[in-house]
mmCIF file of C-alpha atoms in Angstrom:
data_model
loop_
_atom_site.group_PDB
_atom_site.id
_atom_site.type_symbol
_atom_site.label_atom_id
_atom_site.label_comp_id
_atom_site.label_asym_id
_atom_site.label_seq_id
_atom_site.Cartn_x
_atom_site.Cartn_y
_atom_site.Cartn_z
ATOM 1 C CA UNK Z 1 -90.594 -16.131 140.852
ATOM 2 C CA UNK Z 2 -87.822 -15.240 143.304
ATOM 3 C CA UNK Z 3 -84.917 -13.666 141.461
ATOM 4 C CA UNK Z 4 -81.679 -15.240 142.628
ATOM 5 C CA UNK Z 5 -79.202 -13.860 140.055
ATOM 6 C CA UNK Z 6 -77.518 -17.235 139.816
ATOM 7 C CA UNK Z 7 -76.901 -17.350 136.087
ATOM 8 C CA UNK Z 8 -75.315 -15.277 133.362
ATOM 9 C CA UNK Z 9 -74.685 -16.148 129.740
ATOM 10 C CA UNK Z 10 -71.497 -14.997 128.069
ATOM 11 C CA UNK Z 11 -71.236 -15.215 124.266
ATOM 12 C CA UNK Z 12 -67.585 -15.099 123.231
ATOM 13 C CA UNK Z 13 -65.597 -14.888 120.048
ATOM 14 C CA UNK Z 14 -62.071 -15.981 120.937
ATOM 15 C CA UNK Z 15 -58.742 -16.078 119.133
ATOM 16 C CA UNK Z 16 -60.237 -14.826 115.874
ATOM 17 C CA UNK Z 17 -58.205 -13.400 113.000
ATOM 18 C CA UNK Z 18 -60.440 -10.327 113.188
ATOM 19 C CA UNK Z 19 -59.568 -7.849 115.985
ATOM 20 C CA UNK Z 20 -62.270 -7.185 118.597
ATOM 21 C CA UNK Z 21 -62.775 -3.540 117.563
ATOM 22 C CA UNK Z 22 -63.388 -4.704 113.988
ATOM 23 C CA UNK Z 23 -65.929 -7.292 115.205
ATOM 24 C CA UNK Z 24 -67.809 -4.487 116.958
ATOM 25 C CA UNK Z 25 -67.761 -2.393 113.786
ATOM 26 C CA UNK Z 26 -68.925 -5.271 111.571
ATOM 27 C CA UNK Z 27 -71.746 -6.384 113.877
ATOM 28 C CA UNK Z 28 -72.701 -2.936 115.216
ATOM 29 C CA UNK Z 29 -72.789 -4.517 118.698
ATOM 30 C CA UNK Z 30 -71.095 -2.943 121.704
ATOM 31 C CA UNK Z 31 -69.415 -5.809 123.574
ATOM 32 C CA UNK Z 32 -69.235 -6.286 127.323
ATOM 33 C CA UNK Z 33 -65.511 -6.906 126.909
ATOM 34 C CA UNK Z 34 -63.097 -6.528 124.006
ATOM 35 C CA UNK Z 35 -59.395 -7.228 124.438
ATOM 36 C CA UNK Z 36 -56.557 -7.743 121.984
ATOM 37 C CA UNK Z 37 -53.985 -10.402 122.793
ATOM 38 C CA UNK Z 38 -51.444 -8.976 125.253
ATOM 39 C CA UNK Z 39 -53.447 -5.789 125.882
ATOM 40 C CA UNK Z 40 -53.927 -6.342 129.622
ATOM 41 C CA UNK Z 41 -50.296 -7.272 130.341
ATOM 42 C CA UNK Z 42 -47.766 -7.304 127.499
ATOM 43 C CA UNK Z 43 -44.988 -8.887 129.590
ATOM 44 C CA UNK Z 44 -47.161 -11.890 130.484
ATOM 45 C CA UNK Z 45 -49.020 -11.869 127.127
ATOM 46 C CA UNK Z 46 -52.429 -11.515 128.815
ATOM 47 C CA UNK Z 47 -54.929 -12.216 127.572
ATOM 48 C CA UNK Z 48 -53.360 -14.924 125.452
ATOM 49 C CA UNK Z 49 -55.949 -14.505 122.703
ATOM 50 C CA UNK Z 50 -58.245 -11.869 121.257
ATOM 51 C CA UNK Z 51 -61.495 -11.701 123.237
ATOM 52 C CA UNK Z 52 -64.841 -10.256 122.157
ATOM 53 C CA UNK Z 53 -67.545 -10.985 124.708
ATOM 54 C CA UNK Z 54 -71.222 -10.152 125.150
ATOM 55 C CA UNK Z 55 -72.673 -10.913 128.598
ATOM 56 C CA UNK Z 56 -76.260 -10.977 129.763
ATOM 57 C CA UNK Z 57 -77.065 -8.295 132.324
ATOM 58 C CA UNK Z 58 -80.516 -9.217 133.625
ATOM 59 C CA UNK Z 59 -81.385 -10.677 137.018
ATOM 60 C CA UNK Z 60 -82.985 -14.063 136.496
ATOM 61 C CA UNK Z 61 -82.211 -17.692 137.193
ATOM 62 C CA UNK Z 62 -83.751 -18.775 133.866
ATOM 63 C CA UNK Z 63 -81.427 -19.424 130.921
ATOM 64 C CA UNK Z 64 -84.269 -18.504 128.538
ATOM 65 C CA UNK Z 65 -84.502 -14.974 130.001
ATOM 66 C CA UNK Z 66 -80.772 -14.428 129.529
ATOM 67 C CA UNK Z 67 -80.928 -15.845 126.006
ATOM 68 C CA UNK Z 68 -83.759 -13.455 125.057
ATOM 69 C CA UNK Z 69 -81.627 -10.503 126.141
ATOM 70 C CA UNK Z 70 -78.637 -11.706 124.121
ATOM 71 C CA UNK Z 71 -80.806 -12.685 121.162
ATOM 72 C CA UNK Z 72 -82.146 -9.142 120.911
ATOM 73 C CA UNK Z 73 -78.578 -7.808 120.835
ATOM 74 C CA UNK Z 74 -77.238 -10.457 118.425
ATOM 75 C CA UNK Z 75 -80.239 -10.364 116.079
ATOM 76 C CA UNK Z 76 -79.313 -9.399 112.548
ATOM 77 C CA UNK Z 77 -75.594 -10.107 112.957
ATOM 78 C CA UNK Z 78 -75.634 -13.900 112.779
ATOM 79 C CA UNK Z 79 -74.136 -14.036 109.261
ATOM 80 C CA UNK Z 80 -71.233 -11.762 110.258
ATOM 81 C CA UNK Z 81 -70.746 -13.705 113.490
ATOM 82 C CA UNK Z 82 -70.719 -16.973 111.537
ATOM 83 C CA UNK Z 83 -67.969 -15.665 109.213
ATOM 84 C CA UNK Z 84 -65.939 -14.323 112.155
ATOM 85 C CA UNK Z 85 -66.336 -17.533 114.183
ATOM 86 C CA UNK Z 86 -64.823 -19.587 111.381
ATOM 87 C CA UNK Z 87 -61.487 -17.825 112.065
ATOM 88 C CA UNK Z 88 -61.459 -18.691 115.778
ATOM 89 C CA UNK Z 89 -63.730 -20.029 118.508
ATOM 90 C CA UNK Z 90 -67.357 -19.137 119.254
ATOM 91 C CA UNK Z 91 -68.697 -20.116 122.657
ATOM 92 C CA UNK Z 92 -71.726 -19.639 124.867
ATOM 93 C CA UNK Z 93 -70.809 -19.997 128.543
ATOM 94 C CA UNK Z 94 -73.713 -20.487 130.911
ATOM 95 C CA UNK Z 95 -72.119 -19.450 134.190
ATOM 96 C CA UNK Z 96 -73.708 -20.567 137.440
ATOM 97 C CA UNK Z 97 -72.539 -18.077 140.032
ATOM 98 C CA UNK Z 98 -73.473 -19.949 143.179
ATOM 99 C CA UNK Z 99 -76.061 -19.809 145.870
ATOM 100 C CA UNK Z 100 -77.991 -22.351 147.872
ATOM 101 C CA UNK Z 101 -79.206 -24.272 144.852
ATOM 102 C CA UNK Z 102 -78.278 -24.914 141.261
ATOM 103 C CA UNK Z 103 -81.294 -24.133 139.095
ATOM 104 C CA UNK Z 104 -82.353 -26.499 136.306
ATOM 105 C CA UNK Z 105 -80.496 -25.645 133.121
ATOM 106 C CA UNK Z 106 -82.757 -25.780 130.074
ATOM 107 C CA UNK Z 107 -81.199 -24.517 126.871
ATOM 108 C CA UNK Z 108 -83.843 -22.932 124.635
ATOM 109 C CA UNK Z 109 -84.044 -24.521 121.181
ATOM 110 C CA UNK Z 110 -83.629 -21.098 119.563
ATOM 111 C CA UNK Z 111 -80.336 -20.609 121.439
ATOM 112 C CA UNK Z 112 -79.182 -24.046 120.357
ATOM 113 C CA UNK Z 113 -80.133 -23.266 116.746
ATOM 114 C CA UNK Z 114 -78.196 -19.967 116.837
ATOM 115 C CA UNK Z 115 -75.171 -21.749 118.327
ATOM 116 C CA UNK Z 116 -75.358 -24.375 115.589
ATOM 117 C CA UNK Z 117 -75.664 -21.735 112.854
ATOM 118 C CA UNK Z 118 -72.610 -19.750 113.983
ATOM 119 C CA UNK Z 119 -70.648 -22.865 115.002
ATOM 120 C CA UNK Z 120 -70.590 -22.076 118.735
ATOM 121 C CA UNK Z 121 -70.203 -24.593 121.506
ATOM 122 C CA UNK Z 122 -72.344 -24.297 124.630
ATOM 123 C CA UNK Z 123 -70.577 -24.893 127.924
ATOM 124 C CA UNK Z 124 -72.017 -24.922 131.417
ATOM 125 C CA UNK Z 125 -69.615 -23.534 134.014
ATOM 126 C CA UNK Z 126 -70.981 -25.160 137.162
ATOM 127 C CA UNK Z 127 -67.767 -25.008 139.184
ATOM 128 C CA UNK Z 128 -68.620 -21.414 139.987
ATOM 129 C CA UNK Z 129 -71.432 -22.816 142.153
ATOM 130 C CA UNK Z 130 -69.105 -25.155 144.010
ATOM 131 C CA UNK Z 131 -66.351 -22.601 144.601
ATOM 132 C CA UNK Z 132 -68.941 -20.177 145.939
ATOM 133 C CA UNK Z 133 -69.073 -22.286 149.128
ATOM 134 C CA UNK Z 134 -65.320 -22.830 149.581
ATOM 135 C CA UNK Z 135 -64.489 -19.699 151.644
ATOM 136 C CA UNK Z 136 -67.193 -20.549 154.191
ATOM 137 C CA UNK Z 137 -66.033 -24.166 154.356
ATOM 138 C CA UNK Z 138 -62.422 -23.070 154.899
ATOM 139 C CA UNK Z 139 -63.458 -20.681 157.665
ATOM 140 C CA UNK Z 140 -65.295 -23.575 159.296
ATOM 141 C CA UNK Z 141 -62.076 -25.621 159.237
ATOM 142 C CA UNK Z 142 -63.256 -28.247 156.739
ATOM 143 C CA UNK Z 143 -60.191 -29.792 155.085
ATOM 144 C CA UNK Z 144 -59.276 -32.821 153.067
ATOM 145 C CA UNK Z 145 -56.018 -34.266 151.816
ATOM 146 C CA UNK Z 146 -55.949 -32.136 148.645
ATOM 147 C CA UNK Z 147 -57.388 -28.917 150.051
ATOM 148 C CA UNK Z 148 -60.841 -27.737 151.101
ATOM 149 C CA UNK Z 149 -63.604 -30.304 150.841
ATOM 150 C CA UNK Z 150 -66.303 -29.746 148.277
ATOM 151 C CA UNK Z 151 -69.906 -30.238 149.347
ATOM 152 C CA UNK Z 152 -71.606 -33.332 147.990
ATOM 153 C CA UNK Z 153 -74.417 -32.518 145.594
#
């Protein structure tokens, strides 16, 4: 398999009543990102919600490979995550970074079951793939009435 590094999965707990540092303590998981509302920029109130995020770090274009990495890190904390998620939003974001092709997206049943257990939604952020091509299109002078043209898929 040719590794294209097109995909990452980001598991997020957003806008919870429990601060991100407390989530880390409860779950014994070191997050990829943990921010309290307003921590980045108090004047602009950024971020506008508490964020606790765990991102996959492997190089693969298979959702199942990324899920296995996250599963190993999340394993054993699903009950705590379920309780925390009830106070805010739990979300899996499958982010497609771009490239010459969009790989098939197959969500493993075990990932779906975990998402269902903790009450997480699963979103697929495919616009990353489209915006990947915009700078090159702009440099080539491709324009439309509302801005740069998007390639037809």
